[in-house]
Coordinates of C-alpha atoms and ligand atoms in Angstrom, one line a residue:
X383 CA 0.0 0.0 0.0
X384 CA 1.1 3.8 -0.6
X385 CA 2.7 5.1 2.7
X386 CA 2.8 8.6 4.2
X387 CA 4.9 10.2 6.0
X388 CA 4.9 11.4 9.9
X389 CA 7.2 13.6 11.7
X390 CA 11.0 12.2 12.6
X391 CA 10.9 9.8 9.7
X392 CA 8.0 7.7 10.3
X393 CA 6.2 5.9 7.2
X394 CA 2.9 4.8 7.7
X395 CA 0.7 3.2 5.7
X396 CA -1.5 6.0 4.0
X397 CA -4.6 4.0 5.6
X398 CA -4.5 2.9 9.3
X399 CA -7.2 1.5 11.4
X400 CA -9.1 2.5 13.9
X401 CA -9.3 -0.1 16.6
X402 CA -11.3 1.5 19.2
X403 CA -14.3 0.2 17.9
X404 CA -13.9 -3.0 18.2
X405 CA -14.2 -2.6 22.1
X406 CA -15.8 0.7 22.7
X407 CA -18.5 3.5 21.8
X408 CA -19.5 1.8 18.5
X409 CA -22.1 -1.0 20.1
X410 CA -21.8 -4.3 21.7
X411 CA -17.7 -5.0 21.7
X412 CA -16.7 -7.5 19.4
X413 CA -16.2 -11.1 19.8
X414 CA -12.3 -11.5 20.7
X415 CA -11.4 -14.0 18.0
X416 CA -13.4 -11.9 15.1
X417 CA -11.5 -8.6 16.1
X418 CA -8.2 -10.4 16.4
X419 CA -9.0 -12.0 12.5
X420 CA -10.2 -8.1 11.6
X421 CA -6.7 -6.6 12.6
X422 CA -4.7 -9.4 11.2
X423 CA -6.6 -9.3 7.5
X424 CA -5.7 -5.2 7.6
X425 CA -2.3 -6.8 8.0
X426 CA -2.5 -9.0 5.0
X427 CA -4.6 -5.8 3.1
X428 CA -1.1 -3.8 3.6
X429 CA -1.9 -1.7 6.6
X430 CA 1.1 -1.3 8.8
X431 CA -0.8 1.3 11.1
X432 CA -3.0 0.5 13.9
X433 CA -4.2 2.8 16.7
X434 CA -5.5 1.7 20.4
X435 CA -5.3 3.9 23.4
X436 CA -5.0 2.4 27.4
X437 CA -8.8 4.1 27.7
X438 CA -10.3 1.6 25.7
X439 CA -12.2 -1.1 26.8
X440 CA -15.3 -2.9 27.5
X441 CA -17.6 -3.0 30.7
X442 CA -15.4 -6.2 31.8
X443 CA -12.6 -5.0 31.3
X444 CA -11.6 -0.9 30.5
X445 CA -8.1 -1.6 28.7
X446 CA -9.4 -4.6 26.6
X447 CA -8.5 -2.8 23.3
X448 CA -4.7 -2.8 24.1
X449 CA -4.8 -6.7 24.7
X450 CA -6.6 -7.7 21.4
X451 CA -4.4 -5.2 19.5
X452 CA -1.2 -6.9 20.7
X453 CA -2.7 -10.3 20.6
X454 CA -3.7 -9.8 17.0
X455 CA -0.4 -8.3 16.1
X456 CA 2.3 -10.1 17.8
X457 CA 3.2 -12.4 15.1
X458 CA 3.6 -9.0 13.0
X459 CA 5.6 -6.8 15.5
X460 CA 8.6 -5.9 13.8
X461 CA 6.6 -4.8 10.5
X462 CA 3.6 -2.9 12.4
X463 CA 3.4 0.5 13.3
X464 CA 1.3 0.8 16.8
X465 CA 0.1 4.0 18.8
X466 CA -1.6 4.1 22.0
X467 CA -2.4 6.9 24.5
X468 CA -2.1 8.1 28.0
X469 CA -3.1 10.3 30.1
X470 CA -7.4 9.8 30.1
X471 CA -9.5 7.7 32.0
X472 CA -13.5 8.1 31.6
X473 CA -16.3 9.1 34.0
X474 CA -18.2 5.6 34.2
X475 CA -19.9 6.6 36.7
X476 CA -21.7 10.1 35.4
X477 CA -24.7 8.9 33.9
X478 CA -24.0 9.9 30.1
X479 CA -23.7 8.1 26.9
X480 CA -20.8 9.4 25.7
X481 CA -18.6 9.7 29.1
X482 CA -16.8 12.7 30.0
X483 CA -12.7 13.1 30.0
X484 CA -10.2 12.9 32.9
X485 CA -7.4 14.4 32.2
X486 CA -4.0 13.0 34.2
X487 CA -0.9 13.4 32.8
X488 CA 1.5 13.4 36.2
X489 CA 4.7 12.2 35.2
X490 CA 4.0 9.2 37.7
X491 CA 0.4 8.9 36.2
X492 CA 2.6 8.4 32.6
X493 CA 4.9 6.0 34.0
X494 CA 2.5 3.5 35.7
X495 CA 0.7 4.0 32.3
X496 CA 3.3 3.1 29.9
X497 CA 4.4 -0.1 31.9
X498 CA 0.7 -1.2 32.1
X499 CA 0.3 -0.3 28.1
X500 CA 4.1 -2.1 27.2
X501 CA 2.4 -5.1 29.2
X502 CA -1.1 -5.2 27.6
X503 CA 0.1 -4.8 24.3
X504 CA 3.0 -7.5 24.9
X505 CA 6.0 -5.7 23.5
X506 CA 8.8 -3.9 24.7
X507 CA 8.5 -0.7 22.8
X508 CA 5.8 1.5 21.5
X509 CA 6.0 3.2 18.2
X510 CA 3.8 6.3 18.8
X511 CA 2.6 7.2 22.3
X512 CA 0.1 10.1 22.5
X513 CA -0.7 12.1 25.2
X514 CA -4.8 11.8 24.7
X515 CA -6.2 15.2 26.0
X516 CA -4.1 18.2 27.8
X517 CA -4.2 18.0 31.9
X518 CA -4.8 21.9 33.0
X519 CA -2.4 20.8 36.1
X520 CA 0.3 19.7 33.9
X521 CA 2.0 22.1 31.6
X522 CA 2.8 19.8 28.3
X523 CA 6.9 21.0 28.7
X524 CA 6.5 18.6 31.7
X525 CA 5.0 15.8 29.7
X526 CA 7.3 16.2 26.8
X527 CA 10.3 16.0 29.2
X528 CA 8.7 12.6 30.6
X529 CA 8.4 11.6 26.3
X530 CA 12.3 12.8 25.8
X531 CA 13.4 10.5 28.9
X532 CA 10.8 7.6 27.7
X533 CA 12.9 7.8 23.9
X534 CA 15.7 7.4 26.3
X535 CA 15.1 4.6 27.8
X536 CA 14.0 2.7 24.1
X537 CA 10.1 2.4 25.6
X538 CA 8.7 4.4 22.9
X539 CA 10.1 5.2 20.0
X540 CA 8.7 8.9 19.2
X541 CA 5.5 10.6 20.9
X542 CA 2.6 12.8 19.5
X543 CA -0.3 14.6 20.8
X544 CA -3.7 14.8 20.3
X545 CA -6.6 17.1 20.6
X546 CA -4.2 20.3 20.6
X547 CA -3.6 23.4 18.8
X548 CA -0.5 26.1 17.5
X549 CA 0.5 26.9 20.8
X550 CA 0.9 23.6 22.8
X551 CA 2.3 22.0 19.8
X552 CA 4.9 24.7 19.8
X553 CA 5.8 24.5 23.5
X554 CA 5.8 20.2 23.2
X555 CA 8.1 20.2 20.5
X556 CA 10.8 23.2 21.3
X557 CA 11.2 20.2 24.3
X558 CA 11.1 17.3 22.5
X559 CA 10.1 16.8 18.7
X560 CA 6.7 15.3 18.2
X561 CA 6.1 13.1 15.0
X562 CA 2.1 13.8 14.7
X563 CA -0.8 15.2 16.1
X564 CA -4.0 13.2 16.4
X565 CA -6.9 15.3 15.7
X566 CA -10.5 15.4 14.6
X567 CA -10.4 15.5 10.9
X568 CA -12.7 14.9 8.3
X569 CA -15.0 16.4 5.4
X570 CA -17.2 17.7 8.2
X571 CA -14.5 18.9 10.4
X572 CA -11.5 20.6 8.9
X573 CA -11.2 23.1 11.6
X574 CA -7.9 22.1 11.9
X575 CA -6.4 22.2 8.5
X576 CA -5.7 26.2 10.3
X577 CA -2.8 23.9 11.7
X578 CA -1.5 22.9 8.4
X579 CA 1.3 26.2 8.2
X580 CA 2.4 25.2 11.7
X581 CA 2.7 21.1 10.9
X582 CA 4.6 21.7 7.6
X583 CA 6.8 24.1 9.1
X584 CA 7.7 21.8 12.3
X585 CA 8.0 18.8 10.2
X586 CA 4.6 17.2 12.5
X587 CA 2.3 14.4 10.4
X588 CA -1.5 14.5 11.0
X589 CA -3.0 11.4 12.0
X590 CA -6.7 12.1 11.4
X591 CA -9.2 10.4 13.7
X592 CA -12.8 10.3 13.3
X593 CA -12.1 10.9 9.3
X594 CA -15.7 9.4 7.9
X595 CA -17.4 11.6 10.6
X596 CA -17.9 8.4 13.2
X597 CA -19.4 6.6 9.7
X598 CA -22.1 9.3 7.8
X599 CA -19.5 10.0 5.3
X600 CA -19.6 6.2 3.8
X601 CA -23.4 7.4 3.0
X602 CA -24.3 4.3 4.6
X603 CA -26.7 5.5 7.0
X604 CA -29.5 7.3 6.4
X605 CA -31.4 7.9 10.0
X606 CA -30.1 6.7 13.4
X607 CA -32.3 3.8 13.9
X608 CA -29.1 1.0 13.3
X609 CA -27.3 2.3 16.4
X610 CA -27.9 0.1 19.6
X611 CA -30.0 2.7 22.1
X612 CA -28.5 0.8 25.2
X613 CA -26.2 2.7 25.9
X614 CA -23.3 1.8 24.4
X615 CA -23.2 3.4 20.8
X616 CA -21.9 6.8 20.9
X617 CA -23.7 7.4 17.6
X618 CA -27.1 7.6 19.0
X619 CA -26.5 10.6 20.2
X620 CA -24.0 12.4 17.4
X621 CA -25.9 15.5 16.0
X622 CA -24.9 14.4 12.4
X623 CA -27.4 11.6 12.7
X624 CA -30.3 13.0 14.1
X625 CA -32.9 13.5 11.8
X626 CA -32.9 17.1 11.0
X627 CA -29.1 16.9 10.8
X628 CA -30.0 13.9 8.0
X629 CA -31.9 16.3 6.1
X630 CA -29.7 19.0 6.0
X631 CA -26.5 17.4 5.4
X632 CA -27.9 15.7 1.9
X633 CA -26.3 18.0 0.0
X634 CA -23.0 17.0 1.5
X635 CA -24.0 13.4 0.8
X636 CA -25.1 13.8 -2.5
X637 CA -21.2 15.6 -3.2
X638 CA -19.4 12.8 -1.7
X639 CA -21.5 10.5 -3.9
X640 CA -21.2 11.8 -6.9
X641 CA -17.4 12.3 -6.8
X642 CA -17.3 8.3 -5.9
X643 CA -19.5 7.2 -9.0
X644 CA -16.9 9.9 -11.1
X645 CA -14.0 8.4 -9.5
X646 CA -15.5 4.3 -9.8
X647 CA -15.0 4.4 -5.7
X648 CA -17.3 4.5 -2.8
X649 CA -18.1 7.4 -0.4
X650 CA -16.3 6.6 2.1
X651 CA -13.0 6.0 -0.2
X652 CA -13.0 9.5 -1.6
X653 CA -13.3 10.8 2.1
X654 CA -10.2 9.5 2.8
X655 CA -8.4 10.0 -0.4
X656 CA -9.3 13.8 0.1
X657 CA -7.5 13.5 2.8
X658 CA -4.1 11.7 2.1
X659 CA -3.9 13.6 -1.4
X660 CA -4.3 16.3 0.7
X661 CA -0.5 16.0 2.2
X662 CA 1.6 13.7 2.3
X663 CA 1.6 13.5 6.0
X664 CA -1.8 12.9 6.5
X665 CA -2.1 9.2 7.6
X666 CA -6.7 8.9 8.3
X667 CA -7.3 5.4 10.6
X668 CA -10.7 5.1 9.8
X669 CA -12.7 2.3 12.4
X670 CA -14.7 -0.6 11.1
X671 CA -15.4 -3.9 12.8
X672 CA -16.4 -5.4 9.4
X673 CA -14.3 -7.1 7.0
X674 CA -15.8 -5.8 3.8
X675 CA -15.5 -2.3 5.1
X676 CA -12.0 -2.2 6.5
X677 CA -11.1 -3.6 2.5
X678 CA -13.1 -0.8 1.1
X679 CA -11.0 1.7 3.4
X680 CA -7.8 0.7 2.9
X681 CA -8.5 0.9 -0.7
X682 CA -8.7 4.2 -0.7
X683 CA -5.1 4.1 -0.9
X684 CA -5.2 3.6 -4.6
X685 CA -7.3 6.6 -5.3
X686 CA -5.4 9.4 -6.4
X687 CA -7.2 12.8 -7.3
X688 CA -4.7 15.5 -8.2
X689 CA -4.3 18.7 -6.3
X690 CA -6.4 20.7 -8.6
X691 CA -9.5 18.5 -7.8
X692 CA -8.6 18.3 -4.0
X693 CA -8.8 22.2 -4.3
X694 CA -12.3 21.7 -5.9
X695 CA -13.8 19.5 -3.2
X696 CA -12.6 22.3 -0.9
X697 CA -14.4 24.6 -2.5
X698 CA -17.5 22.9 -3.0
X699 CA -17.6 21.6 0.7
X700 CA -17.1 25.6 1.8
X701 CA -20.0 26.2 -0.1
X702 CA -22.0 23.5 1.5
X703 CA -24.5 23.5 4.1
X704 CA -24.2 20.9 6.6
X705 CA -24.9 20.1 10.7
X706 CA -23.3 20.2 13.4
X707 CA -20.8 16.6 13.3
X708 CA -19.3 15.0 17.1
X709 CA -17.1 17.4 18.6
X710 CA -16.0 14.8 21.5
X711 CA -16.6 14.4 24.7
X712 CA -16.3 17.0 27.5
X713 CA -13.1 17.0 29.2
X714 CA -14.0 17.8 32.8
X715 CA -12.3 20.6 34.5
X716 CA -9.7 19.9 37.2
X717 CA -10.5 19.8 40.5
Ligands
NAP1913 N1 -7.5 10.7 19.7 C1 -8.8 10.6 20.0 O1 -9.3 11.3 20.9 C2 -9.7 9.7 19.3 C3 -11.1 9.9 19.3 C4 -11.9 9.0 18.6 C5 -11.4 8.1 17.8 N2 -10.0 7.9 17.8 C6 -9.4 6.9 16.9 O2 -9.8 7.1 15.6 C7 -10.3 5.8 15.1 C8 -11.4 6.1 14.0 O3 -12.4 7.0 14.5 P1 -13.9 6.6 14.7 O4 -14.0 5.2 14.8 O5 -14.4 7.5 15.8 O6 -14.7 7.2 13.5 P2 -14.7 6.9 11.9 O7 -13.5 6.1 11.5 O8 -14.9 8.2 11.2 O9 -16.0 6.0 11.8 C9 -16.2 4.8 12.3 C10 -17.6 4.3 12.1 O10 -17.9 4.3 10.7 C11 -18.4 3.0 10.3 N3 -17.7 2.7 9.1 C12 -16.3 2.6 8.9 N4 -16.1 2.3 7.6 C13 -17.2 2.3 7.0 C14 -17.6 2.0 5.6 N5 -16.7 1.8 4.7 N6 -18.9 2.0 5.3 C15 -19.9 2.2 6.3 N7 -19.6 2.5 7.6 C16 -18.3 2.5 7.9 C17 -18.0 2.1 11.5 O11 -19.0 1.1 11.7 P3 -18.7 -0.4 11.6 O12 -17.7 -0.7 12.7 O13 -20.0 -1.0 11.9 O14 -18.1 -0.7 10.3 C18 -17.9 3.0 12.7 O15 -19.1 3.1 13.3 C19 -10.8 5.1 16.3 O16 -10.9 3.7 16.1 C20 -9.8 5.5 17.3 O17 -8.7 4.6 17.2 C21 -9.2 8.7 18.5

């Protein structure tokens, strides 16, 4: 598969994925064996990118995600490109679907952290290690001097951050240099391409989560009514599936699908090849927990559209009205 390129020399595949779903906020988790099969056939699709974070996890067990991603890719280790995160647990006990953010990013907090992830994940060194959300009571100088001695020591290999803007990335990297930032990014939210200047000039790669807007972008659902109302689907409650939001995001829909018929690929293909012909260090990990979908993303790896058209799609998505899409969930304020 095409690769892209991070920060500090790290190639990626230009399609990661996604793993969170498999244990958390997208429905009922996934049997173990069938997400350990779904991570190993991105392997043999080409992916070499695979993201997890020490947050996610089921009911049974809050850092499930960790284990099945280094179950599933321990025969692949030394070809395999994994990031996790630190510093966020979640409110369980507050009542809301989508639970709100602690932030802790003590220096101690990161090291019991990154000797539980190393464990989980069952290797001895972690390729990209993200610091999830800021902590208020940690200034990120502290947490990048935590990164520099955790290079040191050969536990991670280089550390991003994600969630931030201009002036943390600044302050993280004059301390030590930070190979990509892991923010919201997708047709429905570019509010971050204002960081674009500020990545190319640093040398920093985007890694662009949520990149099909938590799924509407594939144009594969047209109301809310497939998302489990228990409880444990995030989606139920995203404004871009609400019914209103349905109607007034069709023109959006009707773009996206007309570009794939143009370009012989699907919605949710030309999504992310907006994205990676974007830059070159733009590596989108899209989520799926279905086989036929997680071919269908990586393939948009072999879509090219030329800078001219990318411009165009801009354009036409400035010119487009559209809801309100998942901003995240609140981080709470420190105590
Ligand atoms: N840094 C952070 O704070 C942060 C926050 C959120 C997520 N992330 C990371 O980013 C990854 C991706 O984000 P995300 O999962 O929130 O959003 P996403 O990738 O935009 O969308 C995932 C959703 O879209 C559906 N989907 C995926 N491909 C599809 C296709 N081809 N056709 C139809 N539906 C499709 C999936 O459903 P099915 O599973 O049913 O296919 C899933 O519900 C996560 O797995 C996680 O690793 C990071």
């Amino acid at each position: 598969m095409k690769k892209q390129q991070l920060g500090q020399g790290l190639e990626v595949s230009a399609v990661g994925l996604g793993c969170m779903g498999l244990s958390h906020a997208y429905g009922k988790p996934t049997a173990e064996g069938e997400a350990v099969r779904l991570i190993r056939d991105a392997v043999q699709l080409g992916c070499t990118f695979f993201d997890t974070a020490e947050c996610y996890g089921t009911p049974d067990d809050p850092h499930q995600n960790e284990v099945l991603v280094g179950r599933a890719l321990a025969p692949y280790r030394d070809r395999v490109v994994i990031g996790t995160k630190f510093g966020l647990t979640f409110d369980l006990e507050d009542g809301k679907v989508n639970h709100d953010l602690v932030p802790d990013a003590r220096p101690e907090a990161i090291r019991r952290s990154v000797e539980g992830s190393l464990r989980r994940l069952g290797t001895d060194y972690i390729d990209i290690y993200y610091q999830h959300r800021q902590d208020p009571n940690v200034p990120v100088e502290v947490v990048a001097e935590v990164m520099r001695d955790l290079i040191r020591e050969g536990k991670i290999r280089a550390w991003g951050l994600s969630e931030v803007g201009e002036d943390v990335i600044r302050r993280a990297h004059a301390v030590c240099p930070v190979t990509a930032v892991q923010n919201r990014f997708s047709m429905m939210a570019r509010w971050y391409e204002k960081l674009f200047p500020t990545l190319e000039e640093l040398g920093i790669g985007l890694v662009a989560f949520s990149p099909l807007a938590n799924g509407l972008l594939s144009c594969a659902y047209r109301d809310d009514s497939a998302f489990e109302k228990d409880g444990s689907d995030y989606r139920a409650i995203m404004p871009q599936f609400s019914p209103e939001a349905m109607e007034q995001n069709q023109g959006l829909l009707h773009l996206v699908d007309e570009l794939a018929a143009a370009h012989d690929a699907t919605p949710a293909q030309i999504s992310l090849a907006w994205m990676i012909c974007k830059k070159p260090w733009i590596a989108p990990i899209p989520g799926t927990r279905k086989e036929l979908r997680l071919r269908e993303n990586l393939g948009a790896a072999d879509i090219e559209l030329a800078a001219d058209e990318v411009a165009a799609i801009d354009t036409a998505l400035d010119g487009i009205c559209m809801s309100e899409v998942f901003g995240g969930s609140v981080v709470k304020k420190a105590s």
